[in-house]
mmCIF file of C-alpha atoms and ligand atoms in Angstrom:
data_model
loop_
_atom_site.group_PDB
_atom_site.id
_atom_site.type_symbol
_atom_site.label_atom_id
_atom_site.label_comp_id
_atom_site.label_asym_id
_atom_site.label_seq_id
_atom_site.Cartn_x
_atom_site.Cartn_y
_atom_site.Cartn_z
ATOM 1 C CA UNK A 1 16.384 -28.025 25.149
ATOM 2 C CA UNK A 2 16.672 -23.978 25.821
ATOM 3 C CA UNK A 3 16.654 -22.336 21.715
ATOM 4 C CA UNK A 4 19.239 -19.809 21.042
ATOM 5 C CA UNK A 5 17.289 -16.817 20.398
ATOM 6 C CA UNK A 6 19.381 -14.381 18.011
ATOM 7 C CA UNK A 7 18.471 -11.260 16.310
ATOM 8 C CA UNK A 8 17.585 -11.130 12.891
ATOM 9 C CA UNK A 9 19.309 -8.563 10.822
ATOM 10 C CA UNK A 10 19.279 -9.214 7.240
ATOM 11 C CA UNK A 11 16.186 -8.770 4.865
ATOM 12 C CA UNK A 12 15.187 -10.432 1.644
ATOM 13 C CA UNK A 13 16.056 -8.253 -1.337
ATOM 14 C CA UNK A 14 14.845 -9.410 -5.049
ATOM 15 C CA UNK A 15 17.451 -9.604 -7.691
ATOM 16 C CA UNK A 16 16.167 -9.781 -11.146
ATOM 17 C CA UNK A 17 18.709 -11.554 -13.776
ATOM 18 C CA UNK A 18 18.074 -11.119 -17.334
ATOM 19 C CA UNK A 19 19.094 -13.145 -20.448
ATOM 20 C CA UNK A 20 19.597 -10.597 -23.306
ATOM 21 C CA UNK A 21 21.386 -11.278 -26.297
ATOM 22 C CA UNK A 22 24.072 -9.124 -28.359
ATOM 23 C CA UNK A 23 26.029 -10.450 -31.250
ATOM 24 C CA UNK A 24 28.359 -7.658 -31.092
ATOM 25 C CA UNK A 25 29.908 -7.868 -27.843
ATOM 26 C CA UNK A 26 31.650 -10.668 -26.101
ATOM 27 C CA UNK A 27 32.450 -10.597 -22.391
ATOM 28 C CA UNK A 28 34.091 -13.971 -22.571
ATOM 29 C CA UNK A 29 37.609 -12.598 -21.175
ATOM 30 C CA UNK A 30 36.619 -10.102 -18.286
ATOM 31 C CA UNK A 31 34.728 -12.311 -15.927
ATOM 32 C CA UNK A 32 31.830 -10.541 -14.254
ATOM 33 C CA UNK A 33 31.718 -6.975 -14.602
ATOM 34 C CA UNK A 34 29.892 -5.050 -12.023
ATOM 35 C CA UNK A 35 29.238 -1.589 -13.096
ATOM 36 C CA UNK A 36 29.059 1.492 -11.227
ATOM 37 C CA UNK A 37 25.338 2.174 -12.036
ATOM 38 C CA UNK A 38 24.670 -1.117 -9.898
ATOM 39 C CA UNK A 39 23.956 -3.461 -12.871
ATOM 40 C CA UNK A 40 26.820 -6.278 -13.178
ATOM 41 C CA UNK A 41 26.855 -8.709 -16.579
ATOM 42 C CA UNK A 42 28.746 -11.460 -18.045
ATOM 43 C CA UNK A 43 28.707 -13.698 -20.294
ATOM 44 C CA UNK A 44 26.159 -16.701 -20.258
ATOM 45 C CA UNK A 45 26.780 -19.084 -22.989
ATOM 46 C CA UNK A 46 25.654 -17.335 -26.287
ATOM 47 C CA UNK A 47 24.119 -14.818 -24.040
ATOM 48 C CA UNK A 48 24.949 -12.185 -21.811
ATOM 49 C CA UNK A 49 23.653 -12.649 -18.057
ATOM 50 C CA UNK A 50 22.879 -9.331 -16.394
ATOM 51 C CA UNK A 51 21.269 -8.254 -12.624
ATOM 52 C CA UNK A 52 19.931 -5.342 -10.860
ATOM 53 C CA UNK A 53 18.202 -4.726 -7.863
ATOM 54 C CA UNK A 54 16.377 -0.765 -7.895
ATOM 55 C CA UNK A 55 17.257 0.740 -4.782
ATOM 56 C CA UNK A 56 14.001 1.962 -4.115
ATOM 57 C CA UNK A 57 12.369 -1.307 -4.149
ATOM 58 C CA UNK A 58 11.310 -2.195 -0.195
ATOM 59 C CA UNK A 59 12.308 -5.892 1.094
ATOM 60 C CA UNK A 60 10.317 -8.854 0.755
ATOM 61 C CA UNK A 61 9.699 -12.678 -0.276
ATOM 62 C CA UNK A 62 9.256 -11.332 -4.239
ATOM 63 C CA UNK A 63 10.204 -13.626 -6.463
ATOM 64 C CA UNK A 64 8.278 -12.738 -9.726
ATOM 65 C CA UNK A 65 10.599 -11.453 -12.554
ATOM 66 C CA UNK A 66 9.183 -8.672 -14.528
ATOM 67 C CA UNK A 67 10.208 -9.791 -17.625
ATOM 68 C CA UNK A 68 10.960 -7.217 -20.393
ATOM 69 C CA UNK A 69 9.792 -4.233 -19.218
ATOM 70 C CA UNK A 70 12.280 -4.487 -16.304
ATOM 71 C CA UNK A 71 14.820 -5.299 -18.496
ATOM 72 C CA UNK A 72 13.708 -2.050 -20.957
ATOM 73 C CA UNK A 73 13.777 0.329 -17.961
ATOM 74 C CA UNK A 74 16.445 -1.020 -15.753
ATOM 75 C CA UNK A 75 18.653 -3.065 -17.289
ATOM 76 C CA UNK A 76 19.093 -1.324 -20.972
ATOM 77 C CA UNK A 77 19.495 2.046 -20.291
ATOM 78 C CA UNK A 78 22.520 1.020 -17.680
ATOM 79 C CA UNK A 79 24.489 -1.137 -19.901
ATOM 80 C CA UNK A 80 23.964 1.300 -23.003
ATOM 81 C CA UNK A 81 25.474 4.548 -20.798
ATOM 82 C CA UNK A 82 28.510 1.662 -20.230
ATOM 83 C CA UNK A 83 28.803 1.115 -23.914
ATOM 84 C CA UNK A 84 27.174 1.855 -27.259
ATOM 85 C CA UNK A 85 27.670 -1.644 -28.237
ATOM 86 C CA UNK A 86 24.711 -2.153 -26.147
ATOM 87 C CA UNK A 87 22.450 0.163 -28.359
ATOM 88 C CA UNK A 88 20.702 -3.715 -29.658
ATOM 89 C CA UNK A 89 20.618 -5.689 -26.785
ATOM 90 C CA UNK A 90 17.459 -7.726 -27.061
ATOM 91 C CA UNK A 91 15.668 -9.317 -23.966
ATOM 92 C CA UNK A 92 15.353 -13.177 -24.331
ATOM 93 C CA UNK A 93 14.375 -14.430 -20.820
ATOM 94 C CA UNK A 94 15.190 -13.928 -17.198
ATOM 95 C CA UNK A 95 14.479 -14.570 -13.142
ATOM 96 C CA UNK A 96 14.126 -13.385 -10.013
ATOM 97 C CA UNK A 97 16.114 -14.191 -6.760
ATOM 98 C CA UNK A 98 16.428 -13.385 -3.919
ATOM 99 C CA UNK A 99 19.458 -11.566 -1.916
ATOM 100 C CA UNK A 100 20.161 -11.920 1.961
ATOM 101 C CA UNK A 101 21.191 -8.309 2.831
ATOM 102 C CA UNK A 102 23.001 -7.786 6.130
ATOM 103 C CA UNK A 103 22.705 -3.979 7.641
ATOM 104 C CA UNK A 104 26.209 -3.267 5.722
ATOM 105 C CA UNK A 105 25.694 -5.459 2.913
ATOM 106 C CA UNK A 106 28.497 -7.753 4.165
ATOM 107 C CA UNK A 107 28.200 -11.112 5.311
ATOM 108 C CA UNK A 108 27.480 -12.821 8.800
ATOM 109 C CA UNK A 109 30.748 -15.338 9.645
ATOM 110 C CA UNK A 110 31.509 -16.715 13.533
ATOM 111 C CA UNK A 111 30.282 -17.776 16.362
ATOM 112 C CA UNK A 112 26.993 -16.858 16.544
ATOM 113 C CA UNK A 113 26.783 -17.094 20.308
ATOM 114 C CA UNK A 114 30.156 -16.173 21.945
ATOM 115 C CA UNK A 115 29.138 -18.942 25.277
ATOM 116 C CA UNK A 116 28.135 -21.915 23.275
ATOM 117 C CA UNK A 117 29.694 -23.897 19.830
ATOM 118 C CA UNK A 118 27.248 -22.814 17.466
ATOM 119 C CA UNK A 119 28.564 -21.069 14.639
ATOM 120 C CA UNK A 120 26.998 -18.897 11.260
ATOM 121 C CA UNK A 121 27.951 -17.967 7.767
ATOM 122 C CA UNK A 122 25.014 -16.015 5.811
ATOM 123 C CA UNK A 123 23.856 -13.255 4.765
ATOM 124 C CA UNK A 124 26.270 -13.085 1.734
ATOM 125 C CA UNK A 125 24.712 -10.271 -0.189
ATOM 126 C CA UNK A 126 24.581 -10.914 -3.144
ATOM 127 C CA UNK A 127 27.991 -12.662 -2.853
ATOM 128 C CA UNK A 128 27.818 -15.814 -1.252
ATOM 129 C CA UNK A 129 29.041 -18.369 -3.973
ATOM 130 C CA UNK A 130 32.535 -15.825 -4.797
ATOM 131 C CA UNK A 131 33.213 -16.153 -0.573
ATOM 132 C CA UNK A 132 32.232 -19.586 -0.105
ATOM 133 C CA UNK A 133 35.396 -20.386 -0.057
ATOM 134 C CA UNK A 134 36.982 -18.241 2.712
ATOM 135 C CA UNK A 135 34.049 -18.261 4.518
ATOM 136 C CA UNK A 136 34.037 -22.204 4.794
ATOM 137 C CA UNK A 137 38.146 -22.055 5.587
ATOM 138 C CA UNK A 138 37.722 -19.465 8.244
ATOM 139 C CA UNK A 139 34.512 -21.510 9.771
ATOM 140 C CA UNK A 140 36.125 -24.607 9.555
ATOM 141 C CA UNK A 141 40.038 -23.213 11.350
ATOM 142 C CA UNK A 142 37.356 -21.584 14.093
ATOM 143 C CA UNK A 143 35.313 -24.709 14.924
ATOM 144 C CA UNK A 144 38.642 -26.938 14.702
ATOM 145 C CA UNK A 145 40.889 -24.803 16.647
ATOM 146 C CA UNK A 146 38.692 -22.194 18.514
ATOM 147 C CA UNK A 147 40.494 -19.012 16.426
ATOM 148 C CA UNK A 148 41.148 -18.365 12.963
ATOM 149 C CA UNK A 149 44.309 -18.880 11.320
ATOM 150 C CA UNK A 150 44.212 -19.137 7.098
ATOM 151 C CA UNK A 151 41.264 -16.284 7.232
ATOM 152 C CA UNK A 152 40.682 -13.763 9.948
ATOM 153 C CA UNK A 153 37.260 -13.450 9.623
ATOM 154 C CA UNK A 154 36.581 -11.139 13.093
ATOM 155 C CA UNK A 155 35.366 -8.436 11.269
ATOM 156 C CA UNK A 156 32.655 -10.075 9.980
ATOM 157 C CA UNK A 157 30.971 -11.298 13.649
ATOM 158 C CA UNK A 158 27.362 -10.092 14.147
ATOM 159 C CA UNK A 159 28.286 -8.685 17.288
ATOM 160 C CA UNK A 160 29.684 -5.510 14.677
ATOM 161 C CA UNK A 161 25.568 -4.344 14.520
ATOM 162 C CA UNK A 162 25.743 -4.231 18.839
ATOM 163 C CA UNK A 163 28.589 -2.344 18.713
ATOM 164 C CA UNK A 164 26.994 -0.064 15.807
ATOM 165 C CA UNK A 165 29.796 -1.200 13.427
ATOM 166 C CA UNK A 166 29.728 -1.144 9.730
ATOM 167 C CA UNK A 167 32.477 -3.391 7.645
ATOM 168 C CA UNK A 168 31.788 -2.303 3.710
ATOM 169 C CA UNK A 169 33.136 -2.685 0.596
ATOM 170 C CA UNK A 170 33.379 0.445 -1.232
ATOM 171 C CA UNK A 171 32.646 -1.126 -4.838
ATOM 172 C CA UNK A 172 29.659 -3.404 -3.415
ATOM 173 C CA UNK A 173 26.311 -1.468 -4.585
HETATM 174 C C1 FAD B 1 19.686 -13.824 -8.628
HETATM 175 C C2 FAD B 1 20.918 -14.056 -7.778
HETATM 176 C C3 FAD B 1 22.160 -13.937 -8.355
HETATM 177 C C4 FAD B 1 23.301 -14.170 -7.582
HETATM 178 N N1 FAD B 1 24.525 -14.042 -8.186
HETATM 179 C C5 FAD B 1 25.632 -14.274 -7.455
HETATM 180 C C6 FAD B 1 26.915 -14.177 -8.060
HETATM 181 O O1 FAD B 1 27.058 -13.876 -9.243
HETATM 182 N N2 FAD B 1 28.012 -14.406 -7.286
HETATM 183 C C7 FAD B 1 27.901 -14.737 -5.957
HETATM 184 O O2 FAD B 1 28.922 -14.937 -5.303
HETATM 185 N N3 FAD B 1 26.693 -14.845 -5.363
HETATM 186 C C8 FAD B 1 25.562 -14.618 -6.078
HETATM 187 N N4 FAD B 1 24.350 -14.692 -5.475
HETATM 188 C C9 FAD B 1 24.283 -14.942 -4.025
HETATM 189 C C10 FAD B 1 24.487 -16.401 -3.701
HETATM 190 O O3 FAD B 1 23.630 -17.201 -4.472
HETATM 191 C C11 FAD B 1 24.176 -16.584 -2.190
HETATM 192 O O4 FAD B 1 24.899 -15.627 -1.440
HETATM 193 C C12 FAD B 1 24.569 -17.981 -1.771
HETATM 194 O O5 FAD B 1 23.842 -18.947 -2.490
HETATM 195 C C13 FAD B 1 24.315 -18.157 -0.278
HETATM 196 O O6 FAD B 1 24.673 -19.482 0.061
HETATM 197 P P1 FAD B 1 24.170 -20.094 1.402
HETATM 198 O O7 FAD B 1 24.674 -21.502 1.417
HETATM 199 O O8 FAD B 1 24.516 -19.193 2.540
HETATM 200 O O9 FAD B 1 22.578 -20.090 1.323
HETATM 201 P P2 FAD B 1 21.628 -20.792 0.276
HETATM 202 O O10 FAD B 1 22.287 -20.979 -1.053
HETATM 203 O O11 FAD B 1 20.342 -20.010 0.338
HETATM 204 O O12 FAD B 1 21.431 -22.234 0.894
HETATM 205 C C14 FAD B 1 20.652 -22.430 2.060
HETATM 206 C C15 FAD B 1 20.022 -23.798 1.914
HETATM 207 O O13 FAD B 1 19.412 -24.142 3.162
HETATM 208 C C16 FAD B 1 18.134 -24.671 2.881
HETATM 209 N N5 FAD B 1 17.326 -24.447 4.096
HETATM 210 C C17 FAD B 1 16.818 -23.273 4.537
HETATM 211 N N6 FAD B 1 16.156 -23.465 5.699
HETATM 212 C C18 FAD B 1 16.268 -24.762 5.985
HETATM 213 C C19 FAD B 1 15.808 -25.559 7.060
HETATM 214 N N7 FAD B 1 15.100 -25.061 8.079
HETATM 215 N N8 FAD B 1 16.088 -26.866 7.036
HETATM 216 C C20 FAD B 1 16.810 -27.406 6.039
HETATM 217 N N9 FAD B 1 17.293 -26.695 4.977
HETATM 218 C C21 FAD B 1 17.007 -25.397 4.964
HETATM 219 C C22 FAD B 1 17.629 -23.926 1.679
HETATM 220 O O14 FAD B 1 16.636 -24.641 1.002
HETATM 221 C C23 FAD B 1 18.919 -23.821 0.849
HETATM 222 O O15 FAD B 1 19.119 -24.943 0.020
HETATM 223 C C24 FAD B 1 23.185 -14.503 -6.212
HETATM 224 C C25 FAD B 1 21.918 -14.624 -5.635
HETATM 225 C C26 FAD B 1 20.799 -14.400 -6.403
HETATM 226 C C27 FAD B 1 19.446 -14.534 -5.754
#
């Protein structure tokens, strides 16, 4: 059996999550809120749930969390320029995952070799459980019926990094 040799294009970022807790504040009707400074938050039972990855941190297979201190220098000072109901926020716990980052930060959907039926959803982003959905209806129309009818997911072949094509989404940081 030949393998299908394709090009790898996405890289391991770490995303650290933090627990932090903040009596005065509750998120409970606004979903996820992703703010502009990169950090996004919501609510997490009692808790509040909120991520960052620093920009200037290189790729890799990290997966230690760095525990207050990250939250004290990353995480804090972010949510407190949001809102000064964040002037108390107090770390409880958190973790460290890790996100598959495609060149544009958008994910990898379609045929993954345009001669043969093997097919590829991945490199979400950072966003792979909110797409799973259209992702799996758009894979699943493709595979059935060899095109896509309920999601056109074209734009999102990996044959966009040959052709030096970029498809991203202005409020994805
Ligand atoms: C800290 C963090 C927070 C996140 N928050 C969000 C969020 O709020 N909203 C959102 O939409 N997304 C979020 N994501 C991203 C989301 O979790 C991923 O995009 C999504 O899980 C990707 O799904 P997947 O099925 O493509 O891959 P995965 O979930 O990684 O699943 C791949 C599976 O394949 C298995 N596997 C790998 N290699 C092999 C092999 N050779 N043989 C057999 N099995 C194998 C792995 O063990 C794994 O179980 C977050 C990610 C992280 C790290």
């Amino acid at each position: 059996m030949k393998l299908l040799k394709l090009r790898n294009w996405t890289q391991p970022i770490r995303r650290q999550v933090c627990i932090v807790d903040n009596r005065e504040t509750n998120f409970a009707n606004y979903g996820m809120i992703v703010d502009t400074s990169g950090v996004y938050f919501h609510n997490e039972g009692p808790h509040i749930l909120a991520g960052y990855s620093p920009p200037d941190e290189p790729p890799g297979y990290h997966f230690n969390y760095d525990g207050e201190p990250f939250f004290l220098n990353e995480i804090w000072p972010r949510m407190y320029a949001r809102m000064s109901a964040m002037e108390r926020l107090r770390h409880v716990t958190g973790w460290a995952g890790l996100y598959e980052v495609s060149p544009d930060r958008s994910a990898i959907v379609g045929r993954a070799d345009p001669t043969k039926r093997i097919y590829e959803a991945h490199s979400f982003s950072g966003r792979g459980v909110m797409q799973s959905y259209g992702a799996g209806q758009a894979l699943a129309d493709l595979i059935a019926n060899g095109k896509y009818s309920t999601f056109d997911a074209t734009a999102l072949s990996r044959a966009r990094f040959d052709r030096n094509e970029q498809v991203r989404e202005e409020l994805h940081i």
